[in-house]
Amino acid sequence: MENRIGFLVIIVVHNVAKLPDLLHAWQKIGVPGATILRSTGAYRMTTWLSRVGLGGLERLLDSEDSGQRTLLAGIEDPDLLARAIAEAERALGNFDEPHSGLLLVVPVAQVKGLHKTRRRETPTPLPAAVQPDWVVRRDTPIEKVLPMLLREAATVLRETPLEDVAEVMLRVPGVQVAAVTEADGRLVGVLDLHSLANDLFFRIMPEEFLRDITDMEEMMDFARKSSLRTAGDAMSEPVWITQGDTLKEAFKRMHDHRLPGLPVVDGRYHVIGYIDLLTLLSCCVGRIEGPDGVQDKEQAA
């Protein structure tokens, strides 16, 4: 039998709270599996032992707050490896920054047992739809209607001042969610028009926000708003659509995050465009707005 070669991805995760997001993303793109090990930095262990002695070693490793986890994953496909690394950078942050963790990729000469045969599950039938003809449309991949749906994205960098974010959004009417990216175009956050307007008007009329404060939590939010200066300060977590997602998935993501539109990204999370809720709705009802105005879906095809 021919031996298969692959790669061992080793990630030391400092912020354990970010692990679920990474594992969910890896599962979605097809990473076969991962193993999580409790671990601690050698220097930290030396400091611990100098204080409490050798008997404290077991307590350190068994502690829930031991500080970090080590994630191991075997991958054969180089393209999947590149996507897995991109997911890790998105979920865990830039590994070059302090306290961000460590990522290693080690070539492996032989791989066995990476892929297992699974039992097929009988799909649960969907309930009857209110609009039966929408059932087919909701499962349509975005890529099939992308030319009719895609708009130019409003893309800004983390360090872009909020005033300049507004200028960028004004240049692309209809785009109500700005995509915040790194210098290489990789998505790191989103900033919707409603939040941007609140942050900007806060500086113009702070008294309107101050009079609504009734408890300490709202006071802390007031203080937070006063420190917002850039897109990176004001952005929320990254939310996106890929060309392989369906219309149903696109709507669900907008609905769950209460956003009027989302950036479209490629396999490495580089922003390639924007889709808004109204255009998505027009596609589901069979009328798509293209360059020649609104037309039936059949005409657009």
Tab-separated table of C-alpha atoms in Angstrom:
chain	number	residue	atom	x	y	z
A	1	MET	CA	0.000	0.000	0.000
A	2	GLU	CA	1.271	3.479	-0.895
A	3	ASN	CA	2.102	5.592	2.125
A	4	ARG	CA	0.378	8.957	2.291
A	5	ILE	CA	2.233	12.016	3.521
A	6	GLY	CA	0.676	14.947	5.315
A	7	PHE	CA	1.138	17.689	7.881
A	8	LEU	CA	0.779	17.928	11.646
A	9	VAL	CA	-0.641	21.277	12.745
A	10	ILE	CA	0.318	22.221	16.302
A	11	ILE	CA	-1.305	25.257	17.890
A	12	VAL	CA	-0.605	26.460	21.419
A	13	VAL	CA	-3.733	28.397	22.420
A	14	HIS	CA	-3.401	30.982	25.184
A	15	ASN	CA	-7.016	32.195	25.158
A	16	VAL	CA	-9.044	29.024	25.704
A	17	ALA	CA	-12.332	30.916	25.217
A	18	LYS	CA	-11.521	31.217	21.500
A	19	LEU	CA	-11.153	27.458	20.980
A	20	PRO	CA	-14.847	26.640	20.258
A	21	ASP	CA	-14.953	29.133	17.381
A	22	LEU	CA	-11.827	27.621	15.803
A	23	LEU	CA	-12.999	24.025	16.236
A	24	HIS	CA	-16.398	24.822	14.710
A	25	ALA	CA	-14.725	26.503	11.731
A	26	TRP	CA	-12.314	23.607	11.221
A	27	GLN	CA	-15.157	21.116	11.283
A	28	LYS	CA	-17.059	23.162	8.699
A	29	ILE	CA	-14.172	23.290	6.204
A	30	GLY	CA	-13.433	19.570	6.571
A	31	VAL	CA	-10.460	19.230	8.928
A	32	PRO	CA	-10.665	15.493	9.843
A	33	GLY	CA	-10.342	16.009	13.590
A	34	ALA	CA	-8.280	17.522	16.372
A	35	THR	CA	-6.841	16.557	19.746
A	36	ILE	CA	-6.719	19.004	22.659
A	37	LEU	CA	-4.047	18.663	25.355
A	38	ARG	CA	-3.687	20.624	28.546
A	39	SER	CA	-0.342	22.368	28.655
A	40	THR	CA	1.575	25.126	30.353
A	41	GLY	CA	4.591	27.204	29.415
A	42	ALA	CA	7.939	25.925	30.657
A	43	TYR	CA	8.926	29.294	32.136
A	44	ARG	CA	5.627	29.605	33.958
A	45	MET	CA	6.060	26.092	35.369
A	46	THR	CA	9.553	26.967	36.603
A	47	THR	CA	8.172	30.019	38.406
A	48	TRP	CA	5.354	27.936	39.915
A	49	LEU	CA	7.705	25.209	41.186
A	50	SER	CA	10.046	27.758	42.706
A	51	ARG	CA	7.130	29.008	44.816
A	52	VAL	CA	5.262	25.842	45.808
A	53	GLY	CA	7.723	23.023	45.208
A	54	LEU	CA	7.453	19.820	43.168
A	55	GLY	CA	4.158	18.882	44.812
A	56	GLY	CA	2.472	21.780	43.034
A	57	LEU	CA	3.150	20.350	39.563
A	58	GLU	CA	0.070	18.123	39.525
A	59	ARG	CA	-2.147	20.971	40.682
A	60	LEU	CA	-0.848	23.236	37.920
A	61	LEU	CA	-1.515	20.736	35.129
A	62	ASP	CA	-4.944	19.772	36.492
A	63	SER	CA	-6.061	23.359	37.013
A	64	GLU	CA	-8.787	24.628	34.680
A	65	ASP	CA	-6.927	27.926	34.407
A	66	SER	CA	-3.548	26.356	33.641
A	67	GLY	CA	-3.266	29.026	30.984
A	68	GLN	CA	-3.245	27.286	27.641
A	69	ARG	CA	-4.166	24.262	25.531
A	70	THR	CA	-2.246	22.540	22.761
A	71	LEU	CA	-4.255	21.619	19.670
A	72	LEU	CA	-3.062	18.840	17.321
A	73	ALA	CA	-4.565	18.149	13.879
A	74	GLY	CA	-3.456	15.978	10.966
A	75	ILE	CA	-4.091	17.300	7.435
A	76	GLU	CA	-3.146	15.815	4.049
A	77	ASP	CA	-4.441	18.364	1.532
A	78	PRO	CA	-2.204	21.485	1.171
A	79	ASP	CA	-5.218	23.633	0.199
A	80	LEU	CA	-7.095	22.484	3.307
A	81	LEU	CA	-3.971	23.233	5.336
A	82	ALA	CA	-3.921	26.816	4.033
A	83	ARG	CA	-7.605	27.263	4.914
A	84	ALA	CA	-7.081	25.755	8.383
A	85	ILE	CA	-4.249	28.217	9.053
A	86	ALA	CA	-6.419	31.103	7.839
A	87	GLU	CA	-9.203	29.965	10.205
A	88	ALA	CA	-6.718	29.817	13.091
A	89	GLU	CA	-5.514	33.358	12.395
A	90	ARG	CA	-9.100	34.591	12.174
A	91	ALA	CA	-10.260	32.901	15.382
A	92	LEU	CA	-7.149	33.336	17.536
A	93	GLY	CA	-5.653	36.532	16.117
A	94	ASN	CA	-2.232	37.448	14.795
A	95	PHE	CA	0.296	34.941	16.156
A	96	ASP	CA	3.046	37.586	16.015
A	97	GLU	CA	1.345	39.586	18.771
A	98	PRO	CA	2.198	38.997	22.467
A	99	HIS	CA	0.207	36.330	24.336
A	100	SER	CA	-1.453	35.158	21.110
A	101	GLY	CA	-0.120	31.605	21.086
A	102	LEU	CA	2.032	29.621	18.686
A	103	LEU	CA	1.362	27.864	15.366
A	104	LEU	CA	3.626	25.143	13.941
A	105	VAL	CA	3.229	23.003	10.820
A	106	VAL	CA	5.345	19.835	10.746
A	107	PRO	CA	5.655	17.597	7.642
A	108	VAL	CA	4.677	13.992	8.371
A	109	ALA	CA	6.184	11.156	6.307
A	110	GLN	CA	3.307	8.705	6.787
A	111	VAL	CA	-0.384	9.077	7.640
A	112	LYS	CA	-2.857	6.289	8.489
A	113	GLY	CA	-6.293	6.349	10.072
A	114	LEU	CA	-6.966	10.010	9.365
A	115	HIS	CA	-10.262	9.373	7.570
A	116	LYS	CA	-12.932	7.070	9.019
A	117	THR	CA	-16.009	5.566	7.385
A	118	ARG	CA	-19.212	6.932	8.904
A	119	ARG	CA	-22.692	5.506	8.924
A	120	ARG	CA	-25.159	7.338	6.716
A	121	GLU	CA	-27.971	9.084	8.531
A	122	THR	CA	-31.476	9.348	7.118
A	123	PRO	CA	-32.249	13.060	6.613
A	124	THR	CA	-35.253	14.423	8.480
A	125	PRO	CA	-37.924	15.623	6.017
A	126	LEU	CA	-38.665	19.350	6.119
A	127	PRO	CA	-42.162	20.565	7.008
A	128	ALA	CA	-44.316	21.869	4.180
A	129	ALA	CA	-43.233	25.371	3.200
A	130	VAL	CA	-45.624	28.311	3.132
A	131	GLN	CA	-44.159	29.164	-0.290
A	132	PRO	CA	-43.260	25.764	-1.863
A	133	ASP	CA	-41.291	27.326	-4.739
A	134	TRP	CA	-39.012	29.067	-2.230
A	135	VAL	CA	-37.707	25.718	-0.947
A	136	VAL	CA	-35.569	25.229	-4.042
A	137	ARG	CA	-34.384	28.831	-4.058
A	138	ARG	CA	-33.319	28.869	-0.428
A	139	ASP	CA	-30.858	26.034	-1.095
A	140	THR	CA	-29.336	27.807	-4.108
A	141	PRO	CA	-25.570	28.348	-3.639
A	142	ILE	CA	-24.559	32.001	-3.567
A	143	GLU	CA	-22.053	31.401	-6.372
A	144	LYS	CA	-24.877	30.585	-8.828
A	145	VAL	CA	-26.457	34.026	-8.437
A	146	LEU	CA	-23.360	35.943	-7.338
A	147	PRO	CA	-23.133	38.183	-10.438
A	148	MET	CA	-26.628	39.509	-9.662
A	149	LEU	CA	-26.146	39.782	-5.886
A	150	LEU	CA	-22.586	41.008	-5.424
A	151	ARG	CA	-21.905	44.672	-4.684
A	152	GLU	CA	-18.662	46.517	-4.083
A	153	ALA	CA	-17.723	46.259	-0.410
A	154	ALA	CA	-16.971	49.193	1.897
A	155	THR	CA	-13.555	48.054	3.126
A	156	VAL	CA	-11.515	49.840	5.805
A	157	LEU	CA	-8.488	49.028	7.953
A	158	ARG	CA	-8.449	48.631	11.754
A	159	GLU	CA	-6.712	51.998	12.141
A	160	THR	CA	-9.127	53.897	9.872
A	161	PRO	CA	-10.708	56.817	11.836
A	162	LEU	CA	-14.479	56.567	12.215
A	163	GLU	CA	-14.987	59.760	10.209
A	164	ASP	CA	-13.157	58.160	7.285
A	165	VAL	CA	-15.240	54.987	7.643
A	166	ALA	CA	-18.327	57.136	7.057
A	167	GLU	CA	-16.687	58.651	3.964
A	168	VAL	CA	-15.959	55.189	2.557
A	169	MET	CA	-19.564	54.066	3.125
A	170	LEU	CA	-20.890	57.213	1.437
A	171	ARG	CA	-18.957	56.272	-1.698
A	172	VAL	CA	-20.794	52.926	-1.971
A	173	PRO	CA	-24.516	53.723	-1.470
A	174	GLY	CA	-26.566	50.757	-0.342
A	175	VAL	CA	-23.727	49.156	1.615
A	176	GLN	CA	-24.663	49.425	5.295
A	177	VAL	CA	-21.966	47.198	6.794
A	178	ALA	CA	-18.280	48.104	6.511
A	179	ALA	CA	-15.751	45.267	6.360
A	180	VAL	CA	-12.750	45.853	8.642
A	181	THR	CA	-9.638	44.110	7.321
A	182	GLU	CA	-5.942	43.658	7.881
A	183	ALA	CA	-3.575	45.234	5.351
A	184	ASP	CA	-3.647	42.010	3.308
A	185	GLY	CA	-7.447	42.214	2.910
A	186	ARG	CA	-8.281	39.513	5.492
A	187	LEU	CA	-11.558	40.182	7.342
A	188	VAL	CA	-11.187	40.842	11.075
A	189	GLY	CA	-14.481	42.557	11.939
A	190	VAL	CA	-17.614	44.340	10.739
A	191	LEU	CA	-19.096	47.755	11.542
A	192	ASP	CA	-22.739	48.366	10.662
A	193	LEU	CA	-24.189	51.762	9.796
A	194	HIS	CA	-26.376	51.959	12.923
A	195	SER	CA	-23.406	51.406	15.249
A	196	LEU	CA	-21.218	53.797	13.260
A	197	ALA	CA	-23.873	56.529	13.400
A	198	ASN	CA	-24.253	56.080	17.163
A	199	ASP	CA	-20.491	56.304	17.671
A	200	LEU	CA	-20.187	59.460	15.554
A	201	PHE	CA	-23.276	61.233	16.897
A	202	PHE	CA	-22.033	60.469	20.406
A	203	ARG	CA	-19.298	63.049	19.811
A	204	ILE	CA	-21.743	65.612	18.395
A	205	MET	CA	-24.475	65.322	21.018
A	206	PRO	CA	-23.204	63.316	24.026
A	207	GLU	CA	-25.948	64.786	26.211
A	208	GLU	CA	-28.536	62.751	24.270
A	209	PHE	CA	-26.767	59.558	25.325
A	210	LEU	CA	-25.981	60.724	28.854
A	211	ARG	CA	-29.600	61.398	29.787
A	212	ASP	CA	-30.556	57.774	29.015
A	213	ILE	CA	-28.145	56.348	31.604
A	214	THR	CA	-29.963	54.652	34.489
A	215	ASP	CA	-27.428	52.153	35.894
A	216	MET	CA	-23.717	51.399	36.187
A	217	GLU	CA	-23.675	49.139	33.111
A	218	GLU	CA	-24.973	51.961	30.915
A	219	MET	CA	-22.433	54.315	32.487
A	220	MET	CA	-19.632	51.903	31.540
A	221	ASP	CA	-20.974	51.759	27.986
A	222	PHE	CA	-20.975	55.572	27.903
A	223	ALA	CA	-17.327	55.566	28.955
A	224	ARG	CA	-16.503	52.971	26.306
A	225	LYS	CA	-18.111	55.043	23.550
A	226	SER	CA	-16.086	58.075	24.562
A	227	SER	CA	-12.864	56.189	23.780
A	228	LEU	CA	-13.842	54.936	20.313
A	229	ARG	CA	-11.689	56.482	17.608
A	230	THR	CA	-11.016	53.903	14.879
A	231	ALA	CA	-12.782	51.098	13.031
A	232	GLY	CA	-10.838	48.604	15.139
A	233	ASP	CA	-12.193	50.195	18.335
A	234	ALA	CA	-15.825	50.115	17.204
A	235	MET	CA	-16.039	46.919	15.132
A	236	SER	CA	-17.842	43.763	16.210
A	237	GLU	CA	-16.780	40.168	15.558
A	238	PRO	CA	-16.299	39.177	11.900
A	239	VAL	CA	-19.364	37.757	10.133
A	240	TRP	CA	-19.230	36.762	6.478
A	241	ILE	CA	-20.665	34.799	3.559
A	242	THR	CA	-18.741	32.537	1.197
A	243	GLN	CA	-19.630	31.661	-2.375
A	244	GLY	CA	-20.375	28.098	-1.276
A	245	ASP	CA	-23.026	29.185	1.259
A	246	THR	CA	-26.701	28.992	0.311
A	247	LEU	CA	-29.250	31.803	0.264
A	248	LYS	CA	-30.741	30.269	3.402
A	249	GLU	CA	-27.394	30.377	5.225
A	250	ALA	CA	-26.809	33.964	4.122
A	251	PHE	CA	-30.185	35.081	5.490
A	252	LYS	CA	-29.718	33.156	8.744
A	253	ARG	CA	-26.365	34.818	9.350
A	254	MET	CA	-27.818	38.289	8.754
A	255	HIS	CA	-30.821	37.462	10.939
A	256	ASP	CA	-28.776	36.024	13.829
A	257	HIS	CA	-26.459	39.044	13.926
A	258	ARG	CA	-29.157	41.635	13.107
A	259	LEU	CA	-27.199	42.969	10.142
A	260	PRO	CA	-28.627	44.405	6.880
A	261	GLY	CA	-25.859	42.869	4.795
A	262	LEU	CA	-22.580	40.962	4.968
A	263	PRO	CA	-19.179	40.905	3.271
A	264	VAL	CA	-18.401	38.014	0.917
A	265	VAL	CA	-14.994	36.371	1.447
A	266	ASP	CA	-12.857	33.821	-0.366
A	267	GLY	CA	-11.326	30.699	1.170
A	268	ARG	CA	-8.687	32.724	3.003
A	269	TYR	CA	-11.088	35.378	4.321
A	270	HIS	CA	-10.108	38.081	1.856
A	271	VAL	CA	-13.098	40.362	1.178
A	272	ILE	CA	-14.313	40.129	-2.437
A	273	GLY	CA	-17.679	41.918	-2.213
A	274	TYR	CA	-20.891	42.556	-0.285
A	275	ILE	CA	-24.472	41.221	-0.313
A	276	ASP	CA	-27.376	43.135	1.254
A	277	LEU	CA	-30.604	41.809	2.695
A	278	LEU	CA	-32.907	43.501	0.188
A	279	THR	CA	-31.094	41.990	-2.794
A	280	LEU	CA	-31.132	38.609	-1.079
A	281	LEU	CA	-34.883	38.908	-0.565
A	282	SER	CA	-35.448	39.868	-4.198
A	283	CYS	CA	-33.614	36.718	-5.243
A	284	CYS	CA	-35.758	34.509	-2.996
A	285	VAL	CA	-39.010	35.929	-4.381
A	286	GLY	CA	-37.795	35.456	-7.933
A	287	ARG	CA	-36.930	39.050	-8.813
A	288	ILE	CA	-33.298	40.113	-8.953
A	289	GLU	CA	-32.002	43.637	-9.333
A	290	GLY	CA	-29.234	43.669	-11.901
A	291	PRO	CA	-27.587	46.384	-13.971
A	292	ASP	CA	-30.740	46.715	-16.106
A	293	GLY	CA	-33.034	47.100	-13.118
A	294	VAL	CA	-35.346	44.564	-11.473
A	295	GLN	CA	-36.008	41.468	-13.547
A	296	ASP	CA	-37.401	37.991	-13.092
A	297	LYS	CA	-34.978	35.321	-11.991
A	298	GLU	CA	-35.616	33.375	-15.209
A	299	GLN	CA	-34.737	36.465	-17.281
A	300	ALA	CA	-31.592	37.025	-15.238
A	301	ALA	CA	-30.498	33.464	-15.985
